[in-house]
mmCIF file with all atom_site columns, C-alpha atoms in Angstrom:
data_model
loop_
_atom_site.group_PDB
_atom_site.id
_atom_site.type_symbol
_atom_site.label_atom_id
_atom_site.label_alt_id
_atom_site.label_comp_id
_atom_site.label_asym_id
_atom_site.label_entity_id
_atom_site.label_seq_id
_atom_site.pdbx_PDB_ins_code
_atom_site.Cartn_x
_atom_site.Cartn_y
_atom_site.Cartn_z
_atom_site.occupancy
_atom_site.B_iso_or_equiv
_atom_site.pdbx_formal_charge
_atom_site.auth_seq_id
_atom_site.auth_comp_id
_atom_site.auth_asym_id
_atom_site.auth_atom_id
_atom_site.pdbx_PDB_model_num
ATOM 1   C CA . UNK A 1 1   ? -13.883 -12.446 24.073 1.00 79.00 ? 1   UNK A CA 1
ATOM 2   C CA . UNK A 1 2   ? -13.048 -9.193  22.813 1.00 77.00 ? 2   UNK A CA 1
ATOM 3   C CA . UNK A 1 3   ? -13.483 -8.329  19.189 1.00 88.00 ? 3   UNK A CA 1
ATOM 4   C CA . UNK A 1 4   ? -10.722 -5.898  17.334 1.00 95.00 ? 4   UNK A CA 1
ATOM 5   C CA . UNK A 1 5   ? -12.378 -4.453  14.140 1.00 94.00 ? 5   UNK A CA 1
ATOM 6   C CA . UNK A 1 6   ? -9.985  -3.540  11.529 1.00 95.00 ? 6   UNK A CA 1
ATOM 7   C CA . UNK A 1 7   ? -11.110 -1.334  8.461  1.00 95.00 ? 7   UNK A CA 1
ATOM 8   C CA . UNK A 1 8   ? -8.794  0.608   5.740  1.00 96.00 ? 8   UNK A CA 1
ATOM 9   C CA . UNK A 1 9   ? -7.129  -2.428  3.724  1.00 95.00 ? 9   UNK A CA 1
ATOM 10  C CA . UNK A 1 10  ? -6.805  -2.167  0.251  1.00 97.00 ? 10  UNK A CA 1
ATOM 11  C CA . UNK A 1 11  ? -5.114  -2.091  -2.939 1.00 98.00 ? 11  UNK A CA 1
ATOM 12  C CA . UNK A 1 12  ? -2.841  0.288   -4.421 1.00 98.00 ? 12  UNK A CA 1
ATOM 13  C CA . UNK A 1 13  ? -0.221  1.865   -6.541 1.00 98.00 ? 13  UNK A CA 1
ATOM 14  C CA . UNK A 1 14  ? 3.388   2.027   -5.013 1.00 98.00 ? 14  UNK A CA 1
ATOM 15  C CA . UNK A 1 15  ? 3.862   5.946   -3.806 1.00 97.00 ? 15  UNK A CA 1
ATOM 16  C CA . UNK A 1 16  ? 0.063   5.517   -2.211 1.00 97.00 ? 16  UNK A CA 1
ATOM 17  C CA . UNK A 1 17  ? -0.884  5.881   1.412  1.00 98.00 ? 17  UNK A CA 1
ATOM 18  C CA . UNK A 1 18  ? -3.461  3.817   3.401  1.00 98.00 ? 18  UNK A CA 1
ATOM 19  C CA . UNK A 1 19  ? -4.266  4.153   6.866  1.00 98.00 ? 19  UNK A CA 1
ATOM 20  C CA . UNK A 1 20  ? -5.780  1.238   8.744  1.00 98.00 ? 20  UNK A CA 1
ATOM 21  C CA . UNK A 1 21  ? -7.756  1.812   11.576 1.00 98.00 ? 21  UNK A CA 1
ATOM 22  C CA . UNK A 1 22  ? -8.816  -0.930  14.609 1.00 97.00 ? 22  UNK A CA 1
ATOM 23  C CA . UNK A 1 23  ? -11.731 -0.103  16.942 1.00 97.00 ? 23  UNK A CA 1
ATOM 24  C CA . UNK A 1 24  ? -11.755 -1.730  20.437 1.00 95.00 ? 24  UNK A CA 1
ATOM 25  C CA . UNK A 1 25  ? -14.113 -1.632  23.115 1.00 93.00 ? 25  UNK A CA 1
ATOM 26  C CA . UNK A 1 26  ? -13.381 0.911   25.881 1.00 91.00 ? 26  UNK A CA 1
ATOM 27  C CA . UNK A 1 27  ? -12.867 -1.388  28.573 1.00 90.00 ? 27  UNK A CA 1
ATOM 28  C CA . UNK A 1 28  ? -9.543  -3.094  26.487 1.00 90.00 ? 28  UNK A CA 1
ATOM 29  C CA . UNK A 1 29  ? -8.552  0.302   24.876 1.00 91.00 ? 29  UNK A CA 1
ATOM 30  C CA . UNK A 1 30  ? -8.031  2.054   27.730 1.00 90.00 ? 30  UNK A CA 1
ATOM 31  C CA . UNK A 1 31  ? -5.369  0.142   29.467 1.00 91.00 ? 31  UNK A CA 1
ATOM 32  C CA . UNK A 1 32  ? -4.134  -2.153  26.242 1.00 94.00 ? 32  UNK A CA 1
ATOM 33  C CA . UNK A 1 33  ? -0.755  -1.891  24.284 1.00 96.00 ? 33  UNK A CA 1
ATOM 34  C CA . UNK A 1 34  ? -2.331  -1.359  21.254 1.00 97.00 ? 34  UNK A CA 1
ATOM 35  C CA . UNK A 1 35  ? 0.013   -2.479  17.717 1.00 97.00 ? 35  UNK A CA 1
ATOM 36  C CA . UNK A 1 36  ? -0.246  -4.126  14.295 1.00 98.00 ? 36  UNK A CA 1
ATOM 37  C CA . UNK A 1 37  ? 1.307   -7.019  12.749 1.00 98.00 ? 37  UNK A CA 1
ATOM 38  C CA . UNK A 1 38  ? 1.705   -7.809  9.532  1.00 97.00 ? 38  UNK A CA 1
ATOM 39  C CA . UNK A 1 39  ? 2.320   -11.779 8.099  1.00 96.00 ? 39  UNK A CA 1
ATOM 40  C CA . UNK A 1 40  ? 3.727   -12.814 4.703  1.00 93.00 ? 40  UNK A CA 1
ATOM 41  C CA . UNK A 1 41  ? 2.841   -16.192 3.448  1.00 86.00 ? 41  UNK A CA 1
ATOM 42  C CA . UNK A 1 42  ? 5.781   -18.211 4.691  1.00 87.00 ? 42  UNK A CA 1
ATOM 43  C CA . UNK A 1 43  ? 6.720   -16.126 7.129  1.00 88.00 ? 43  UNK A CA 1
ATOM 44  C CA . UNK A 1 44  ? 5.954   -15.018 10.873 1.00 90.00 ? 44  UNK A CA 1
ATOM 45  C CA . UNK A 1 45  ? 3.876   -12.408 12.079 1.00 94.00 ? 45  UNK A CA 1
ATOM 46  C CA . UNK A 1 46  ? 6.421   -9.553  12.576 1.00 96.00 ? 46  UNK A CA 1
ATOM 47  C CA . UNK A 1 47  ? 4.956   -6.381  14.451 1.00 97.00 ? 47  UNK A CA 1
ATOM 48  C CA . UNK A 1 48  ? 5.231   -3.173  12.524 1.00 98.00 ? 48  UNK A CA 1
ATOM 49  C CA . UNK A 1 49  ? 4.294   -0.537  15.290 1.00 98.00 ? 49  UNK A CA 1
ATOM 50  C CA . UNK A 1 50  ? 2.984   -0.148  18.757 1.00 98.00 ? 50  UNK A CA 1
ATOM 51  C CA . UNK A 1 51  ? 1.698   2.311   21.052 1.00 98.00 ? 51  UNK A CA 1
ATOM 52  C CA . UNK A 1 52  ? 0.873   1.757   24.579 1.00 96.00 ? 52  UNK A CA 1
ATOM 53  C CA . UNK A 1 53  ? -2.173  3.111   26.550 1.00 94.00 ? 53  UNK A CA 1
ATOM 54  C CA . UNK A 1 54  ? -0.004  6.010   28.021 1.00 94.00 ? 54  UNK A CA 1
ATOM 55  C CA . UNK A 1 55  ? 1.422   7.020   23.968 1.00 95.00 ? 55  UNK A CA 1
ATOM 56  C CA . UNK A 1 56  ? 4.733   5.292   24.363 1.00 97.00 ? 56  UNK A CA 1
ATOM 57  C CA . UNK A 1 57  ? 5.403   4.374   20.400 1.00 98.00 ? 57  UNK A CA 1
ATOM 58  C CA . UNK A 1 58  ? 7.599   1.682   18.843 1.00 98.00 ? 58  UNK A CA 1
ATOM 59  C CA . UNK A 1 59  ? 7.713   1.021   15.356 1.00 98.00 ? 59  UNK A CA 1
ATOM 60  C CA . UNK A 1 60  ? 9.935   -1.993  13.214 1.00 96.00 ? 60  UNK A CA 1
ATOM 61  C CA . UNK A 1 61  ? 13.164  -0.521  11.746 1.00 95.00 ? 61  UNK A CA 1
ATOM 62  C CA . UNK A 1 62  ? 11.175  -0.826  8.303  1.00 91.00 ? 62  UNK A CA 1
ATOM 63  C CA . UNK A 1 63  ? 8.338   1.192   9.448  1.00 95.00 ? 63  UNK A CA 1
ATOM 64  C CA . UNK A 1 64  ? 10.299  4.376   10.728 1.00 95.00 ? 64  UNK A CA 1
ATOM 65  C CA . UNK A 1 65  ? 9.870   6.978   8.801  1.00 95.00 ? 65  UNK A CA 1
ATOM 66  C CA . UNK A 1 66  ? 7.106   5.851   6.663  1.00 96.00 ? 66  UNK A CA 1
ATOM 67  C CA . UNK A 1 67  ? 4.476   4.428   8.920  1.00 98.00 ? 67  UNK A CA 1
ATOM 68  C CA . UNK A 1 68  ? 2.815   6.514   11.770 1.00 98.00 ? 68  UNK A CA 1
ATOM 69  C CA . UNK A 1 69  ? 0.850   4.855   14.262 1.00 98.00 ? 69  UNK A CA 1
ATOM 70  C CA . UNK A 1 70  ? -1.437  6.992   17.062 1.00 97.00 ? 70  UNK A CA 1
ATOM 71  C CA . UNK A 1 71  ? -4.430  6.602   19.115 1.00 96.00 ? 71  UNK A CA 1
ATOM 72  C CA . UNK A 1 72  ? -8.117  7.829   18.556 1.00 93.00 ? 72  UNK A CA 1
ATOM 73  C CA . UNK A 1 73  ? -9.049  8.097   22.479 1.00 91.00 ? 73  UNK A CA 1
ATOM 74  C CA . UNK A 1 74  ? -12.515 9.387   21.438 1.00 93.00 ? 74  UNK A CA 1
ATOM 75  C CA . UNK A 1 75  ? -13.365 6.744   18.818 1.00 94.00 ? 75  UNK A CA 1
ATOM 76  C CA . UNK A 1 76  ? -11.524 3.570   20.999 1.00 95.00 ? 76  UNK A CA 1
ATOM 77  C CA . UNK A 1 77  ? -9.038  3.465   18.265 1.00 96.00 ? 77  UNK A CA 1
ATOM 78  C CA . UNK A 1 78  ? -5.520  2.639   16.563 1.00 97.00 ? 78  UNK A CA 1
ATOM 79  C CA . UNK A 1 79  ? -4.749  3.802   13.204 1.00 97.00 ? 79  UNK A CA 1
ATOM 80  C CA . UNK A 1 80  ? -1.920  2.781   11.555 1.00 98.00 ? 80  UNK A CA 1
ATOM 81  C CA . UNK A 1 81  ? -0.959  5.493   8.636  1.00 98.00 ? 81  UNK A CA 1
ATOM 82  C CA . UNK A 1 82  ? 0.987   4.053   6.041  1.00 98.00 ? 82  UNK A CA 1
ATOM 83  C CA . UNK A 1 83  ? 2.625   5.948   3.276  1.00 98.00 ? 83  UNK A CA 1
ATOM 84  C CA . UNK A 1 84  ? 5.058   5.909   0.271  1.00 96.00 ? 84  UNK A CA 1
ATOM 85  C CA . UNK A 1 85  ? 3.581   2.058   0.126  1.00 97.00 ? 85  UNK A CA 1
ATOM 86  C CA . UNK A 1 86  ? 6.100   -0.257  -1.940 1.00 96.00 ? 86  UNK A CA 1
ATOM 87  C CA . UNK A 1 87  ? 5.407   -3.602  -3.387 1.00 95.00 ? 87  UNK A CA 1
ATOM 88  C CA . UNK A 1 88  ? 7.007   -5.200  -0.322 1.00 94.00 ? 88  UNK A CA 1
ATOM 89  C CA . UNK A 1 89  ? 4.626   -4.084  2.283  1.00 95.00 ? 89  UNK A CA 1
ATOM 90  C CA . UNK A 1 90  ? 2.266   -5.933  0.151  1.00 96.00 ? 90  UNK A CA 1
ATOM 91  C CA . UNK A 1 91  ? 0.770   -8.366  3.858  1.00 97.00 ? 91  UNK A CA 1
ATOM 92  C CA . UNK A 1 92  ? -2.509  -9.113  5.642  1.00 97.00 ? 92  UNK A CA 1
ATOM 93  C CA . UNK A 1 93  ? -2.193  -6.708  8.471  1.00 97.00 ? 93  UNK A CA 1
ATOM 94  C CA . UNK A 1 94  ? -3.372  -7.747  12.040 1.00 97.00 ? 94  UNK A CA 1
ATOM 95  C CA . UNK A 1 95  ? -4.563  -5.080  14.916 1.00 97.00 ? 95  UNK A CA 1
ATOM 96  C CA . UNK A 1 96  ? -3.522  -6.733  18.248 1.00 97.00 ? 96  UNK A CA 1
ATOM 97  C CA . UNK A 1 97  ? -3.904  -5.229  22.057 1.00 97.00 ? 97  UNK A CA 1
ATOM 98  C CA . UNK A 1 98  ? -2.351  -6.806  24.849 1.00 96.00 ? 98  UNK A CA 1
ATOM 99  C CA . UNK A 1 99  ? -4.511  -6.292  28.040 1.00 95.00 ? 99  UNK A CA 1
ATOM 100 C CA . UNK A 1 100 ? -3.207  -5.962  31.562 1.00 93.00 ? 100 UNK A CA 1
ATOM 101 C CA . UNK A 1 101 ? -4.764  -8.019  33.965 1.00 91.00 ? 101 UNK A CA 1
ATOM 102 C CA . UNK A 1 102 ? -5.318  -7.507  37.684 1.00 91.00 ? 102 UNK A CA 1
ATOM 103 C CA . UNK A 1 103 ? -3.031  -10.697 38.432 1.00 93.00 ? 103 UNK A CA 1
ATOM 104 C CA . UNK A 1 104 ? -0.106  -9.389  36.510 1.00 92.00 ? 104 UNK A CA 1
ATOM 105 C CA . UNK A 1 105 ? -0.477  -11.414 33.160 1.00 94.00 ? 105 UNK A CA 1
ATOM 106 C CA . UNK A 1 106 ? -1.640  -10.455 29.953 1.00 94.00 ? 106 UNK A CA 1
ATOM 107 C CA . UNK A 1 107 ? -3.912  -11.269 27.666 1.00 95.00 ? 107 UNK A CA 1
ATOM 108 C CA . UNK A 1 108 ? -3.828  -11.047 24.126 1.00 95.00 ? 108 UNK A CA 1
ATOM 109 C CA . UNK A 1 109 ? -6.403  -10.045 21.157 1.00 96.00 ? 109 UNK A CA 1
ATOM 110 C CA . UNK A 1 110 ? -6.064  -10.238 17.439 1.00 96.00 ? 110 UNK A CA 1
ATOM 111 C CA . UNK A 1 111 ? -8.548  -8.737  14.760 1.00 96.00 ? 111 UNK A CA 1
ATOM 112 C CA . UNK A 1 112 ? -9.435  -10.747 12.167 1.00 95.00 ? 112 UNK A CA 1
ATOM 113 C CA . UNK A 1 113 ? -6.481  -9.022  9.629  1.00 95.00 ? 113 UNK A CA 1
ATOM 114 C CA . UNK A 1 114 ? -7.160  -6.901  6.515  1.00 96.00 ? 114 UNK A CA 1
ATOM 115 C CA . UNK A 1 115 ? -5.209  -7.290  3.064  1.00 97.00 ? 115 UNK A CA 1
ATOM 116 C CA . UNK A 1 116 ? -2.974  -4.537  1.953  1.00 97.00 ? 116 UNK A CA 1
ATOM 117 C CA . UNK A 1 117 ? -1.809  -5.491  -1.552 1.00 97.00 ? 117 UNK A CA 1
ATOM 118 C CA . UNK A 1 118 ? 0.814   -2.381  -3.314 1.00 97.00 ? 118 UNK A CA 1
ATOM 119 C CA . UNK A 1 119 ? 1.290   -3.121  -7.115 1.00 97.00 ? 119 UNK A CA 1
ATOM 120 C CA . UNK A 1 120 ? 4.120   -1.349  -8.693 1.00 94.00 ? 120 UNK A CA 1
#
């Protein structure tokens, strides 16, 4: 079972950056879509932005422009930069990779989720 550790979470003022960050092991990294999520109580996980093992980048309409996501190839990593935070980014933040497999399916990892919390 592969483990996605997630680091950077936090609280802070709106007009404040944070950048999470999500180590993988090098075996998943390497070929794995790597994205976060965030989930609001009530609500469904929505993804925020992706990046795929070859630096193909999608991001959510609310995260353009604010949010940049890239990959650490040295350090097996995803960081998700966030700034200008407002109150309403205020979520527990997942890391997820979706992992090729040799029989044409895909399997999918979650890390455990870190809070961001933005006070205004």
């Amino acid at each position: 079972q592969e483990q996605l550790v997630e680091s950077g979470g936090g609280s802070v003022l709106a007009g404040e950056s944070l950048t999470l960050s999500c180590i993988a092991s090098q075996s998943v990294f390497s070929v794995a879509a790597m994205g976060w999520y965030r989930a609001i109580p009530g609500k469904q996980r929505d993804m925020v932005a992706a990046i795929t093992s070859g630096g193909r980048i999608n991001y959510a309409d609310s995260a353009k422009g604010r949010f940049i996501i890239s990959r650490n190839d040295a350090k097996n990593s995803v960081d998700l930069q966030m700034n200008s935070l407002a109150p309403e980014h205020t979520a527990v933040y997942y890391c997820h990779a979706l992992v090729p497999t040799a029989d044409h399916r895909t399997l999918s990892y979650w890390g455990q989720g870190t809070q961001v919390t933005v006070s205004s």
